[in-house]
Structure formats: C-alpha cells, structure tokens
mmCIF file of C-alpha atoms in Angstrom:
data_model
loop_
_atom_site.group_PDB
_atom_site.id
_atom_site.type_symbol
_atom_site.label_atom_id
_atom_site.label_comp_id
_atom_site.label_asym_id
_atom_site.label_seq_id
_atom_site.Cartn_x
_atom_site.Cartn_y
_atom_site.Cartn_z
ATOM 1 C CA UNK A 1 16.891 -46.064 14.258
ATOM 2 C CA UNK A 2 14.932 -46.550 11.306
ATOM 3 C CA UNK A 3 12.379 -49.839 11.477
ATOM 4 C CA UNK A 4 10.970 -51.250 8.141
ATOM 5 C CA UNK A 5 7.234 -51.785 7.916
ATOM 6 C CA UNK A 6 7.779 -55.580 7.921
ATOM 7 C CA UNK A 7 3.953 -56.089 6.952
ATOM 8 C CA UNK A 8 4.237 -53.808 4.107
ATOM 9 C CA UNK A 9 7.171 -55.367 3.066
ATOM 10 C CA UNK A 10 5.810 -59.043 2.826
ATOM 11 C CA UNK A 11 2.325 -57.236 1.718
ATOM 12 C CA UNK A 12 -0.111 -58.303 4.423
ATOM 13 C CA UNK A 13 -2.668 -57.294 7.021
ATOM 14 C CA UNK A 14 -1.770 -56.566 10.777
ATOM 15 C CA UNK A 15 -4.495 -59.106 11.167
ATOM 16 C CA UNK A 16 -2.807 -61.451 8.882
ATOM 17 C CA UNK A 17 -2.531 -64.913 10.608
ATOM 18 C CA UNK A 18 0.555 -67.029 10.996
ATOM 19 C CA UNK A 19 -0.430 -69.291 7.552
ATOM 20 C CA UNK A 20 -0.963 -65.852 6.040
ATOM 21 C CA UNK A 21 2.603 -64.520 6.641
ATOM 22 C CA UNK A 22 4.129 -68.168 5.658
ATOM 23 C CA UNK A 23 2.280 -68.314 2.453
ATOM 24 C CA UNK A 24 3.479 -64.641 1.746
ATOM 25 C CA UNK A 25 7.220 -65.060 2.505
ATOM 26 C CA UNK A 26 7.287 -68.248 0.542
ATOM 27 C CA UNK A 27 6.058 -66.544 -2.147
ATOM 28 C CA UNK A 28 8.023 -63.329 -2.313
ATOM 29 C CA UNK A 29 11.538 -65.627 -1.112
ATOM 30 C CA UNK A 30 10.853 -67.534 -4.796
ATOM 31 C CA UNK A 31 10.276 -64.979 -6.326
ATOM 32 C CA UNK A 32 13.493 -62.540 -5.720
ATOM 33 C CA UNK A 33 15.807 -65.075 -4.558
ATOM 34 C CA UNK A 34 19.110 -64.301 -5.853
ATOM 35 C CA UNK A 35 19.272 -68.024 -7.578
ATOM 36 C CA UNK A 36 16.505 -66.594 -9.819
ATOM 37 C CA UNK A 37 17.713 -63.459 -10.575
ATOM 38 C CA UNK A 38 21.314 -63.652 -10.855
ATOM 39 C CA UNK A 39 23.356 -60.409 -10.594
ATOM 40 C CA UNK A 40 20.342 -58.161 -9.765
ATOM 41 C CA UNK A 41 21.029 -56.174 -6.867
ATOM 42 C CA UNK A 42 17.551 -54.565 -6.244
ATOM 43 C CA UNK A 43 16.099 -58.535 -6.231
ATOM 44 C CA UNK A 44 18.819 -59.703 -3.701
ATOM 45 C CA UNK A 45 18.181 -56.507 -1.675
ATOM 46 C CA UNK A 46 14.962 -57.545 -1.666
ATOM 47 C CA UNK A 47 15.434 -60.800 -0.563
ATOM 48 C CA UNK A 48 17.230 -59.523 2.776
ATOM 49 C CA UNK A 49 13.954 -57.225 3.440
ATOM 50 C CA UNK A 50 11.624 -60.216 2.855
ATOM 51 C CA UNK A 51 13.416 -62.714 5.427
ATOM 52 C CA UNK A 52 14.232 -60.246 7.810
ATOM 53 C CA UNK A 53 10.139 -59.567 8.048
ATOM 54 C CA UNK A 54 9.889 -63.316 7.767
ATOM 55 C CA UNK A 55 12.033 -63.728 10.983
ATOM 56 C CA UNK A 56 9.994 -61.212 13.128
ATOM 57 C CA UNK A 57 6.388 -61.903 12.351
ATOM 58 C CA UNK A 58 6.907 -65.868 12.527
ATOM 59 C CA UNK A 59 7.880 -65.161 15.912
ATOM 60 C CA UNK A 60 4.974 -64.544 18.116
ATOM 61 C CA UNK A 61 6.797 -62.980 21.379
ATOM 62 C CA UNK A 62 9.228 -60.594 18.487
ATOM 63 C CA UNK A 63 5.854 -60.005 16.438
ATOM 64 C CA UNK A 64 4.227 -58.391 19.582
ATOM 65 C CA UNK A 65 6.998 -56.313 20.275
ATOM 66 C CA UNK A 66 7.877 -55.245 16.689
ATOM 67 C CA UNK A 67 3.923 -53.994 17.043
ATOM 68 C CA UNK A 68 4.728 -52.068 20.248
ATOM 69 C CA UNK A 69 7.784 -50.616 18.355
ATOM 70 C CA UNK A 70 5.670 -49.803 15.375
ATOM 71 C CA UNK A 71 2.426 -47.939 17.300
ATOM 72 C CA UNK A 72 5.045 -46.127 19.114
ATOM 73 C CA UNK A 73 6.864 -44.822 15.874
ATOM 74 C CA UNK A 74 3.234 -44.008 14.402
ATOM 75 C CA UNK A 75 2.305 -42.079 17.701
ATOM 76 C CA UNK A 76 5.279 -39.813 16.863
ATOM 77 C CA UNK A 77 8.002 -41.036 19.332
ATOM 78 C CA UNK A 78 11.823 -40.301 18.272
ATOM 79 C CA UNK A 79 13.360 -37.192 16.478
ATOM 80 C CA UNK A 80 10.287 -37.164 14.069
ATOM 81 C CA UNK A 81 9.609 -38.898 9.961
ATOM 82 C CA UNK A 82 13.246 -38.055 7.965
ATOM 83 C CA UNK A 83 12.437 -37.085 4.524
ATOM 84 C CA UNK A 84 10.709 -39.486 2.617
ATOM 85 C CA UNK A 85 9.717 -41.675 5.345
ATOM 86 C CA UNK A 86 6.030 -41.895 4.251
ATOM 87 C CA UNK A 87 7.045 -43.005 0.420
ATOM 88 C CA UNK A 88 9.433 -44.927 1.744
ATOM 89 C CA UNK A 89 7.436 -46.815 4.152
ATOM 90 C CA UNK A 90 9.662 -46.435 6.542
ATOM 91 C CA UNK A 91 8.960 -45.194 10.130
ATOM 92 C CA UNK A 92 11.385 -43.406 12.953
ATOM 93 C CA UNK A 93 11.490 -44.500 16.343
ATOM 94 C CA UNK A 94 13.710 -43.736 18.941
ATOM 95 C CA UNK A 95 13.804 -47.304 20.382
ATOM 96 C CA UNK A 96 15.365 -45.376 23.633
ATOM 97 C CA UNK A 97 12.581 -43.767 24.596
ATOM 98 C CA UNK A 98 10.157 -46.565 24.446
ATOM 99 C CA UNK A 99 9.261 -47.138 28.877
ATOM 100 C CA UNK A 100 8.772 -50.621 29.989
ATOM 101 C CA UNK A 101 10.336 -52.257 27.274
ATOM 102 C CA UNK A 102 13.965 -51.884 28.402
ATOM 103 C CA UNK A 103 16.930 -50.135 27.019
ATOM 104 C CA UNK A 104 18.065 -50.460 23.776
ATOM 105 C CA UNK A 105 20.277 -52.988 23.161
ATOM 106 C CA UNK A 106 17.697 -55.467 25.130
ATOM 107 C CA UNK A 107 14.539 -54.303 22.902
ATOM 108 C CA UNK A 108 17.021 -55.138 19.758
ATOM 109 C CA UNK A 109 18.017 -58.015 21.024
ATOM 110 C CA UNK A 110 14.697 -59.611 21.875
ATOM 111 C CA UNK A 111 13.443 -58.805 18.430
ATOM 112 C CA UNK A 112 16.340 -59.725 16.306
ATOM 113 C CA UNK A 113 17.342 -62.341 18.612
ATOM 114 C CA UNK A 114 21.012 -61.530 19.673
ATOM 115 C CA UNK A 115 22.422 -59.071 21.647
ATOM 116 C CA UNK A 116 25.663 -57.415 20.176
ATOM 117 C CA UNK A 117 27.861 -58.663 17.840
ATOM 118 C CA UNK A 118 30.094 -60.488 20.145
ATOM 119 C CA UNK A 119 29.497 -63.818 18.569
ATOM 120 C CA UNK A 120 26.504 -65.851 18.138
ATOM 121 C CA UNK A 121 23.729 -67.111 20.290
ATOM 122 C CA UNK A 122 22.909 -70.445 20.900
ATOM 123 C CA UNK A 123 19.638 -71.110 19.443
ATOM 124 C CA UNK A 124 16.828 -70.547 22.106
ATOM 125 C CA UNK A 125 13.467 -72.196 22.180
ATOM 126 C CA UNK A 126 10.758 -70.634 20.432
ATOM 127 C CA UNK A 127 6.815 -71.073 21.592
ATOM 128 C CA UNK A 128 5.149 -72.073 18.324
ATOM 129 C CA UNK A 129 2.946 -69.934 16.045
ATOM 130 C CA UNK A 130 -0.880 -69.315 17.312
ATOM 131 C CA UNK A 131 -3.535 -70.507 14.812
ATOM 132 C CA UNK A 132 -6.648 -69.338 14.034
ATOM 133 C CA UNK A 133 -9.742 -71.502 12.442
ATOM 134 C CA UNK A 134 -13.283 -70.318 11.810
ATOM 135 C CA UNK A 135 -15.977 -72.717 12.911
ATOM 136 C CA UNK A 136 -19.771 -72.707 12.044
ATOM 137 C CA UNK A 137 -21.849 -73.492 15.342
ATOM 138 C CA UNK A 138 -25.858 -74.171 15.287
ATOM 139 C CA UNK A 139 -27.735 -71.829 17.237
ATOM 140 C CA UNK A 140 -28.814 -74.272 20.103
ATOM 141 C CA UNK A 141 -25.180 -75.393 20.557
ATOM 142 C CA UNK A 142 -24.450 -71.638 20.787
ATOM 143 C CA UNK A 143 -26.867 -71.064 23.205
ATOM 144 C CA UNK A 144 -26.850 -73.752 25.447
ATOM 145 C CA UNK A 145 -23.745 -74.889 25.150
ATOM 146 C CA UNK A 146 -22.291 -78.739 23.519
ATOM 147 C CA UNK A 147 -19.274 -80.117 22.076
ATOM 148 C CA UNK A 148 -18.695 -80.246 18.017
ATOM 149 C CA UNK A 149 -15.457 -81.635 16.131
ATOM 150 C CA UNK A 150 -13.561 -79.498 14.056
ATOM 151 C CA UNK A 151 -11.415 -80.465 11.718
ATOM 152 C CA UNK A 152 -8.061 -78.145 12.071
ATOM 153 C CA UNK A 153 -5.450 -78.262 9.339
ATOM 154 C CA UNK A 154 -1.792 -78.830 11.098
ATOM 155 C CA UNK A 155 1.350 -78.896 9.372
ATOM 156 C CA UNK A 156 2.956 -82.305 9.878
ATOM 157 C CA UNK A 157 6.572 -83.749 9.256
ATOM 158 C CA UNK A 158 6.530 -85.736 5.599
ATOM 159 C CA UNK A 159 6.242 -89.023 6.200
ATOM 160 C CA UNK A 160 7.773 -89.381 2.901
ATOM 161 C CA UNK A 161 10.976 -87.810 3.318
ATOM 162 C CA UNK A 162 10.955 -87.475 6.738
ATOM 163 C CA UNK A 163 11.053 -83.689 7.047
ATOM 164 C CA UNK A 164 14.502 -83.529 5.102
ATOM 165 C CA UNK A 165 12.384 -82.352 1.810
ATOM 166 C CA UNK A 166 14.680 -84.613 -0.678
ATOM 167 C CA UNK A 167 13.719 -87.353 -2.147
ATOM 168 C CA UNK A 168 14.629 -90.781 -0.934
ATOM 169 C CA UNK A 169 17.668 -91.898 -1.961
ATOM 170 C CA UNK A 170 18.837 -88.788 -3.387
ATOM 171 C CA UNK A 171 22.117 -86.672 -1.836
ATOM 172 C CA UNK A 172 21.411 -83.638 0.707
ATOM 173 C CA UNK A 173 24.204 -81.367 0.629
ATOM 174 C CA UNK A 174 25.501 -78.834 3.435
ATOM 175 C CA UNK A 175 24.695 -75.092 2.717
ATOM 176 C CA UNK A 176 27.897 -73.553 1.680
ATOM 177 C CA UNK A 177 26.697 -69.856 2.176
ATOM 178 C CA UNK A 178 25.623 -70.607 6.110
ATOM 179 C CA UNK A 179 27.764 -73.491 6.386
ATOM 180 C CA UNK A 180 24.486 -75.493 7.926
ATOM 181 C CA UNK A 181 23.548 -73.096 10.161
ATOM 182 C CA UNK A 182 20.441 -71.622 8.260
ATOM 183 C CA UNK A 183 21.344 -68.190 9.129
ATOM 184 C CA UNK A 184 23.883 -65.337 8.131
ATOM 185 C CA UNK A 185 24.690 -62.749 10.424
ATOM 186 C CA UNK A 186 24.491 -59.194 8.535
ATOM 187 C CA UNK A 187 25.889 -56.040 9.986
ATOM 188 C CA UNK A 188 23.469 -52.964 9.675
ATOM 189 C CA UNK A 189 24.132 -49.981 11.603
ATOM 190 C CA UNK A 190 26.697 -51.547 13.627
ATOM 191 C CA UNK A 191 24.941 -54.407 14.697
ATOM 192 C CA UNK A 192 24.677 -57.993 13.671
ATOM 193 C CA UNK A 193 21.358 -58.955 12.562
ATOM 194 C CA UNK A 194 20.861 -62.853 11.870
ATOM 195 C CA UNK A 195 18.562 -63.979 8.932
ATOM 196 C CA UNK A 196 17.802 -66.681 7.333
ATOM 197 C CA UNK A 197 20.236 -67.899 5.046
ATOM 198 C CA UNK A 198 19.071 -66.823 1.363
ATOM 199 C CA UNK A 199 20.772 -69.409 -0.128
ATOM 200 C CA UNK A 200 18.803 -72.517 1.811
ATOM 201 C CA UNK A 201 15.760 -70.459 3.172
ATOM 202 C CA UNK A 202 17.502 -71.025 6.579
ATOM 203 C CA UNK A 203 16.990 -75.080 6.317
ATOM 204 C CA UNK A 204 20.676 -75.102 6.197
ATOM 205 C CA UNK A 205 20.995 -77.831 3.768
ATOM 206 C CA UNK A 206 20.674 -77.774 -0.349
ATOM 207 C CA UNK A 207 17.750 -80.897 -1.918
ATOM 208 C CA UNK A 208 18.824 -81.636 -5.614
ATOM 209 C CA UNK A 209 15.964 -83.600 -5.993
ATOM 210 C CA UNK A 210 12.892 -82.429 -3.826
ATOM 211 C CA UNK A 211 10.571 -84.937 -2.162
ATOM 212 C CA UNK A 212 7.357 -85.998 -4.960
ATOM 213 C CA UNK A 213 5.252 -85.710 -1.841
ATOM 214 C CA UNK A 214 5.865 -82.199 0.141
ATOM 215 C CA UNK A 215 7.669 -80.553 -3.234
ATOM 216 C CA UNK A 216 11.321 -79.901 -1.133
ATOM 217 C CA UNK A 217 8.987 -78.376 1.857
ATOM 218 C CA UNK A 218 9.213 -81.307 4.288
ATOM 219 C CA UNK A 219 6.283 -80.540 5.716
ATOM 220 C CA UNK A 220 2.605 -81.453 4.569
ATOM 221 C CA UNK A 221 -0.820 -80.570 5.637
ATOM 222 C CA UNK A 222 -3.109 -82.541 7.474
ATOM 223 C CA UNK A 223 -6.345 -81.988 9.028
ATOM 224 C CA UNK A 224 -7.214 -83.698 12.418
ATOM 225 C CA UNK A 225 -10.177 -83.887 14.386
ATOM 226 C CA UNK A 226 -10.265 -81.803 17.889
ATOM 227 C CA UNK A 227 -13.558 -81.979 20.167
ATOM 228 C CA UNK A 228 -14.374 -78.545 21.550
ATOM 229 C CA UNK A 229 -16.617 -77.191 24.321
ATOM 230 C CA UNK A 230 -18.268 -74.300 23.106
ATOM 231 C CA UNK A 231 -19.771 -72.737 26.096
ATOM 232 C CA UNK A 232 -23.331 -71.805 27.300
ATOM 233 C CA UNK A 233 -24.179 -68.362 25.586
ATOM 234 C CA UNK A 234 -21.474 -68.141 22.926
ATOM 235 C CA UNK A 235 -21.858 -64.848 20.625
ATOM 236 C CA UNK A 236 -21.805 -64.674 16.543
ATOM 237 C CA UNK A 237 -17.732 -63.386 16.649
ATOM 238 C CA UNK A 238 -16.557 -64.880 20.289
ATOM 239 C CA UNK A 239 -13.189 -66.448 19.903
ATOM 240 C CA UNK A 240 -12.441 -69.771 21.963
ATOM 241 C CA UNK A 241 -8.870 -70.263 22.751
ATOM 242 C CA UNK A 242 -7.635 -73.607 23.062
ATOM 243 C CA UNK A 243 -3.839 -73.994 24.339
ATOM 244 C CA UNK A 244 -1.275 -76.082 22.781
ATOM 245 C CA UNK A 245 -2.947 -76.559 20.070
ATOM 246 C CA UNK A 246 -1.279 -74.577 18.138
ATOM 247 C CA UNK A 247 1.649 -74.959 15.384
ATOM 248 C CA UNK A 248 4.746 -77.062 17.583
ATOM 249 C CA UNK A 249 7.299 -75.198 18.708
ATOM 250 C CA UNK A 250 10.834 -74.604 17.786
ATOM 251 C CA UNK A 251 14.029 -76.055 19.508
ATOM 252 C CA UNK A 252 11.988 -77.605 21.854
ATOM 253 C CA UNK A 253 9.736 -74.831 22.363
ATOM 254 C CA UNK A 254 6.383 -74.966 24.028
ATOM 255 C CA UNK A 255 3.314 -75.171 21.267
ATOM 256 C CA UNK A 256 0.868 -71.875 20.188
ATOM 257 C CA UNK A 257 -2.358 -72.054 20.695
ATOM 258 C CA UNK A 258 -5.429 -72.911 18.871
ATOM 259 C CA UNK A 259 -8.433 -69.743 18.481
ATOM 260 C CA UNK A 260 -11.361 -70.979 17.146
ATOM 261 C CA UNK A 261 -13.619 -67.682 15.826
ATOM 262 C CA UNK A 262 -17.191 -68.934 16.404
ATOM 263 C CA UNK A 263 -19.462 -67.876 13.507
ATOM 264 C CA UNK A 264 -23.496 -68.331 14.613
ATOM 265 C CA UNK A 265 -25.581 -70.275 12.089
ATOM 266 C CA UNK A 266 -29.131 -68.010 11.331
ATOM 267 C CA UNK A 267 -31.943 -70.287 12.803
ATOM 268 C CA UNK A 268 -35.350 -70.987 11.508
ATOM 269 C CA UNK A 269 -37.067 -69.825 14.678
ATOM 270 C CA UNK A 270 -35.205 -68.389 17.124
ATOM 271 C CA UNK A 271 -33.914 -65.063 17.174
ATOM 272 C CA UNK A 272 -31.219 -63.370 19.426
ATOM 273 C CA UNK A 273 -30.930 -60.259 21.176
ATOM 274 C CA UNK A 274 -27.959 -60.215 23.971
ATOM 275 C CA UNK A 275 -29.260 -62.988 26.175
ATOM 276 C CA UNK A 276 -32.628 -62.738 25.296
ATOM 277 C CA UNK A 277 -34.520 -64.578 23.012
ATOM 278 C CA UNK A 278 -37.316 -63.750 20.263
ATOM 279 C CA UNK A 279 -39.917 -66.436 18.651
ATOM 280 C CA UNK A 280 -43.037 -65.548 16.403
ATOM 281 C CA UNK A 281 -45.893 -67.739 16.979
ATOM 282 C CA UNK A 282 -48.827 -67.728 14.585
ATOM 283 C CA UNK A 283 -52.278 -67.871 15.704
ATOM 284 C CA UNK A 284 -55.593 -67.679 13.336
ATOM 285 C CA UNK A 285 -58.261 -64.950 13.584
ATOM 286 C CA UNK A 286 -60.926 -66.169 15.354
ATOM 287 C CA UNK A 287 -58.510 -67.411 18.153
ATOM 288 C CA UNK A 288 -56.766 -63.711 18.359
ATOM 289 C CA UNK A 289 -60.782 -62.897 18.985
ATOM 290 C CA UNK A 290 -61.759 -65.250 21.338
ATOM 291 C CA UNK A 291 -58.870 -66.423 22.930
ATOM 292 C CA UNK A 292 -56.771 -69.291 23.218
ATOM 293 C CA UNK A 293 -53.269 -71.142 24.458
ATOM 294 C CA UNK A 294 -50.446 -72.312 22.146
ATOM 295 C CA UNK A 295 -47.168 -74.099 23.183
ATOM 296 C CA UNK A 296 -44.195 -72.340 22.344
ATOM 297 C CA UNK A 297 -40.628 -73.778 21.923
ATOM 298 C CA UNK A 298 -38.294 -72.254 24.338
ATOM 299 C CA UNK A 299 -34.085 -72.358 23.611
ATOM 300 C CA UNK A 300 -33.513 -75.451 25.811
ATOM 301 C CA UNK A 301 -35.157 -77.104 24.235
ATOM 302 C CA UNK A 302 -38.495 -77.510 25.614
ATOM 303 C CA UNK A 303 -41.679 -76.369 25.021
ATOM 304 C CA UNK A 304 -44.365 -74.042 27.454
ATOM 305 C CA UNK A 305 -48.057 -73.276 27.656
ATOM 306 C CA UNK A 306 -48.802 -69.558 27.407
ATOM 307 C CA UNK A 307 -52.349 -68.066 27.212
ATOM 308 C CA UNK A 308 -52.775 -65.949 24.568
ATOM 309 C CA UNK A 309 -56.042 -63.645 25.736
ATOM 310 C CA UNK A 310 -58.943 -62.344 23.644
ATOM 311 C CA UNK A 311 -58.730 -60.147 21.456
ATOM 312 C CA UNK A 312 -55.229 -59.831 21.179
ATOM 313 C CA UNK A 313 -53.929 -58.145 17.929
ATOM 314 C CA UNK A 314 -50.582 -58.518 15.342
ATOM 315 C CA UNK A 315 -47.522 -57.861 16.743
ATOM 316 C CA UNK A 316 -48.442 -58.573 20.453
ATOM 317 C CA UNK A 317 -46.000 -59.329 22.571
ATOM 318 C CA UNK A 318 -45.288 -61.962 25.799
ATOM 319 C CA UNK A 319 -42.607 -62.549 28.039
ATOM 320 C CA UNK A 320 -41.550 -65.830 29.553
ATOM 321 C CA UNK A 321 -39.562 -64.779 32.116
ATOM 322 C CA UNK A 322 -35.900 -66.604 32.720
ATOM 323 C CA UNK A 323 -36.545 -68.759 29.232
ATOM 324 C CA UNK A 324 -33.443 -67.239 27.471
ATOM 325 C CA UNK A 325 -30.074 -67.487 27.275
ATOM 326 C CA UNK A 326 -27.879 -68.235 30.070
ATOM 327 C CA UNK A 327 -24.157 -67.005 30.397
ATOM 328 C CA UNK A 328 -22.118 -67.327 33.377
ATOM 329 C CA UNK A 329 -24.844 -65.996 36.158
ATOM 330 C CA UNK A 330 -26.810 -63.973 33.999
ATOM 331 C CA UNK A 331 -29.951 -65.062 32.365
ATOM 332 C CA UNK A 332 -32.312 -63.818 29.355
ATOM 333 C CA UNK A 333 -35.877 -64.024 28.941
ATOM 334 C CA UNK A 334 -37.774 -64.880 26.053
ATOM 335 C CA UNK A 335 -40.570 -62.885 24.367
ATOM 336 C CA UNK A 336 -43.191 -64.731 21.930
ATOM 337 C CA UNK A 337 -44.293 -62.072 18.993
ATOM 338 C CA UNK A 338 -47.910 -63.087 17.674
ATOM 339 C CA UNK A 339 -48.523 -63.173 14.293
ATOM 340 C CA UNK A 340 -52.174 -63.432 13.509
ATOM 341 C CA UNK A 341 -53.254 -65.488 10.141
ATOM 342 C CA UNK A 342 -55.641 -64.255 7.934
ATOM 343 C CA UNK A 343 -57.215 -67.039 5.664
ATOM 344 C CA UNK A 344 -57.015 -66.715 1.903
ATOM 345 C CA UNK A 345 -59.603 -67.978 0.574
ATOM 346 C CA UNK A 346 -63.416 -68.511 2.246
ATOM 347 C CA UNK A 347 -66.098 -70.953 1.017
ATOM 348 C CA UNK A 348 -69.311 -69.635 0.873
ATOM 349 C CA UNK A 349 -70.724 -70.870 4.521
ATOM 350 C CA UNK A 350 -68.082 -69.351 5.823
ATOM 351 C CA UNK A 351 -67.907 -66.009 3.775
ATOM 352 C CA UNK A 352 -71.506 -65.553 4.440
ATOM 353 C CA UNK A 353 -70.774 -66.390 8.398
ATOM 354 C CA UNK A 354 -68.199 -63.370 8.181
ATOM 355 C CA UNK A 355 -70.786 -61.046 6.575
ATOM 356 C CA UNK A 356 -73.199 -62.105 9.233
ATOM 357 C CA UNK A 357 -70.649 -60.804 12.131
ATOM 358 C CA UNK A 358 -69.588 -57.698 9.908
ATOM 359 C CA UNK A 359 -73.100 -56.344 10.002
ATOM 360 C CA UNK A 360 -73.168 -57.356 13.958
ATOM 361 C CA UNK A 361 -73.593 -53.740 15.703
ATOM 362 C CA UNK A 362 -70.646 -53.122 17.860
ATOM 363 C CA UNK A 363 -68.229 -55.418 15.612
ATOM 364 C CA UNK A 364 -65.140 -53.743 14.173
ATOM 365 C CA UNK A 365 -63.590 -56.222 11.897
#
C-alpha cells in the first residue's frame, strides 16, 4: 500500500510542532478549498491530501505510528519504490510486514481511525496535542535549581461566540455535505477512510457571518502564567515535561503535555563545563609576586577564601573541590583561572621603583 508523505504534503518539518502543523493546514485548506476554486479538480484533489495529513499529524498516538510506518518504508520494507515513487513523494510499505505493530487491518485502523468499512465508528476520545515552549533561564536558576513563570500561549474557547465561530445573533446552518458530522467517509483502495469534511473543515456546521473576535475560528489565544521547577543542574537544551498541560483533549480526551526547552542565559562570570564550574579572578602584579588571598564567588551563591601563593603567574589555575554544580548525586568542582593585571600607566615614583627592582640581580621581570 502506498502511504503519502503527509509532512511533505502540508510542507513541514518532522520536528514541526503541533501549532506548526495547525497553522500549515489552515493555510493550505484556504487556499485549495473547492469553494475557492470552483470546478478545479487538481485544487479539490488537493484538498483531500491536505486534510487527510491534517487528520494524522494532529493526532499524537496516529502521528507516532504514521512515523513508524514511514522509517519502515524508508528502511526499504515492502516489494520495493514503484516507478516514480521518489518524484512523487510517495513511499511503499508493506504495512504486513511491519512486527509489533499488528496486522493490517489494525495498523490501518489505528491510524485512520476505523476499521473496515462496515459502518462508522463512534467517535473515540482523543489525548490532546503536546506543546512545546522555549524558555530563557538565568544561569544560577539553572544551576541550582528555582521556580520562574512562564507565560504559555493556550488556545481557549471564544468567549465571544462561545466556540460556535458566528457571530451573535447571526444563523448557523447544518453542513449539507457531512450532514453535521464533520467528516466524509472516502473509499480508497477498498477501504473507507474518514476526513474532515471539506466543505465545513470538519466543524460540521456552515457561519454566514463569522465571529469579529476569533474571525469564524472559535477559538482565540491566550497566554497564562504556569510556575515551573526547573531542577538543580539543568543543561543549555534539556527539555522539562510538564503533564496536562498541554492543548485539551478531544471527546473527552485526557490533555497533552506541556515541554518546556530550557535555553541557558550566558553569565557575566561563571562559566560551565558538565558539572563543573570556571571563574577568572584578577589579581595585580605585585600580589602574583608576593602573594596574597582573594574571595571568590562560588555558584551557590556564596563566596570562599583561597590563597593565591607567590609568585604565581597568568593563567594559573585552582580547584575548590565540591563547589560546582550538583545534579542528582553527582557533584562538580570549581576551578578559579588567575588573571594577573598589569597597570597602564606609572607615575614617576613608581616607574623609577620598577627600574630600581629591574636592575635587582636575580630579578626576571
């Protein structure tokens, strides 16, 4: 059985998020729906490809299977490419062959949600979509752990209209293509295949006059406010999942979840390695010489005395043992890099002082 590259066809990443793939489909479904482009086959053909992709990737569980399906076509299960596979960007799999996903008619089933065409399905609960927010963290936060807020953007019911995307006071009318149902059931290959209806974009009900607030969408955007633990040792790229914080499900459906992708903010003195930690401390040149002790800031926050001995030169290096970065029962240290100042400018004591030592036998300066 031939399977369509369903991110091709909606023209997206296999990273793309769940926003991603809703902005896309909305975008393509105006474009070629048949209402705009009356009597074109080709646009109405491409209609069908656009909300059958739509109905697989919105799906989380059917997305993750479609991707099993579609690494197992690339890794050359099935009969092999037919002719013009690879222009077509279409891909060959012999969905029998695929172990541990069940026989055929199950795998097809679970993606396209119904079994045979023996009559319709009642419609099953559906987990909501995951989403995905990037967050900018401090480096102390990252390190030793906190709470911040982040402000996620959720898509809420219109207040305005209530979620029926009309305006108020305006008629809804029934879908007369789905009959309400906002899907059609279309035989390919001998099998029923239910998409969403092309004439309602599977609301199952026609707006005359769309809602001034959501545009006809019946949803809106809002952002709300979530307090998040970001635990002790967090990494530039770690991703924190959050459950049920995701986009609400469908039919009663349980909620996705909520992955936060931590970016690390650069800081002014501290610098990572793994788990441990690197400061520069600068010192002047007559206390790289003789000696001396400086207190150094540490990643908790604190600060420690360390002992800097004579005649220590640029680029020296100390370790404070256990001062880095603690994750789970592992611990860091944290190594102080001395930078030794050099004054620019001398008064004339003090250039004749320097002079004085230069010409001491013995002194290499």
């Amino acid at each position: 059985m031939a399977v369509k590259d369903y991110y091709e066809v909606l023209g997206v990443q296999k990273s793309a998020s769940a926003d991603d793939i809703k902005k896309a489909y909305r975008k393509l479904a105006r474009k070629y729906h048949p209402d705009v482009n009356p009597e074109n086959a080709s646009a109405e053909e491409r209609f069908k490809e656009i909300s059958a992709a739509y109905q697989v990737l919105s799906d989380p569980e059917k997305r993750q299977q479609y991707d099993r399906m579609r690494e197992a076509g690339a890794a050359g299960y099935g009969a092999g490419p037919r002719p013009g596979a690879a222009e077509s960007g279409w891909q060959e799999v012999d969905l029998g062959d695929l172990g541990g996903m069940g026989g055929f008619s199950d795998l097809f089933s679970s993606i396209f949600g119904q079994r045979h065409p023996r009559g319709p399905s009642a419609p099953q609960p559906q987990r909501g979509a995951d989403r995905q927010v990037e967050v900018a963290v401090s480096f102390a936060v990252a390190a030793r752990g906190g709470e911040i807020t982040v402000r996620v953007p959720f898509e809420e019911e219109c207040p305005r209209c209530r979620g029926r995307g009309n305006e108020p006071g305006t008629p809804i009318e029934t879908c007369p293509q789905c009959g309400g149902a906002g899907q059609v059931s279309l035989v390919q290959g001998g099998f029923a295949v239910q998409r969403p209806c092309p004439r309602c974009y599977g609301r199952g009900t026609l707006v005359q006059t769309p809602c001034r607030e959501c545009r006809g969408e019946g949803s809106i955007t809002r952002r709300r406010r979530i307090r998040v633990r970001i635990p002790p040792g967090t990494e530039d790229g770690d991703r924190i999942r959050i459950r049920g914080k995701g986009e609400p499900g469908v039919a009663g459906g349980p909620p996705g979840d909520l992955f936060l992708s931590v970016r690390v903010k650069d800081d002014a003195v501290f610098r990572r390695e793994g788990l441990d930690v690197f400061v520069t401390v600068p010192i002047g040149i007559v206390q790289a010489m003789l000696g001396t002790k400086v207190r150094v800031p540490t990643v908790r926050g604190q600060k420690v005395d360390l002992s800097i001995p004579p005649g220590t030169q640029g680029g020296a290096r100390f370790r404070l043992k256990g001062q880095g970065i603690r994750k789970d029962d592992e611990v860091g240290d944290q190594y102080v890099e001395v930078q030794i100042r050099v004054p620019s400018e001398l008064s004339e004591e003090q250039r004749e002082l320097v002079e004085q030592l230069a010409r001491t036998p013995g002194f290499e300066g």
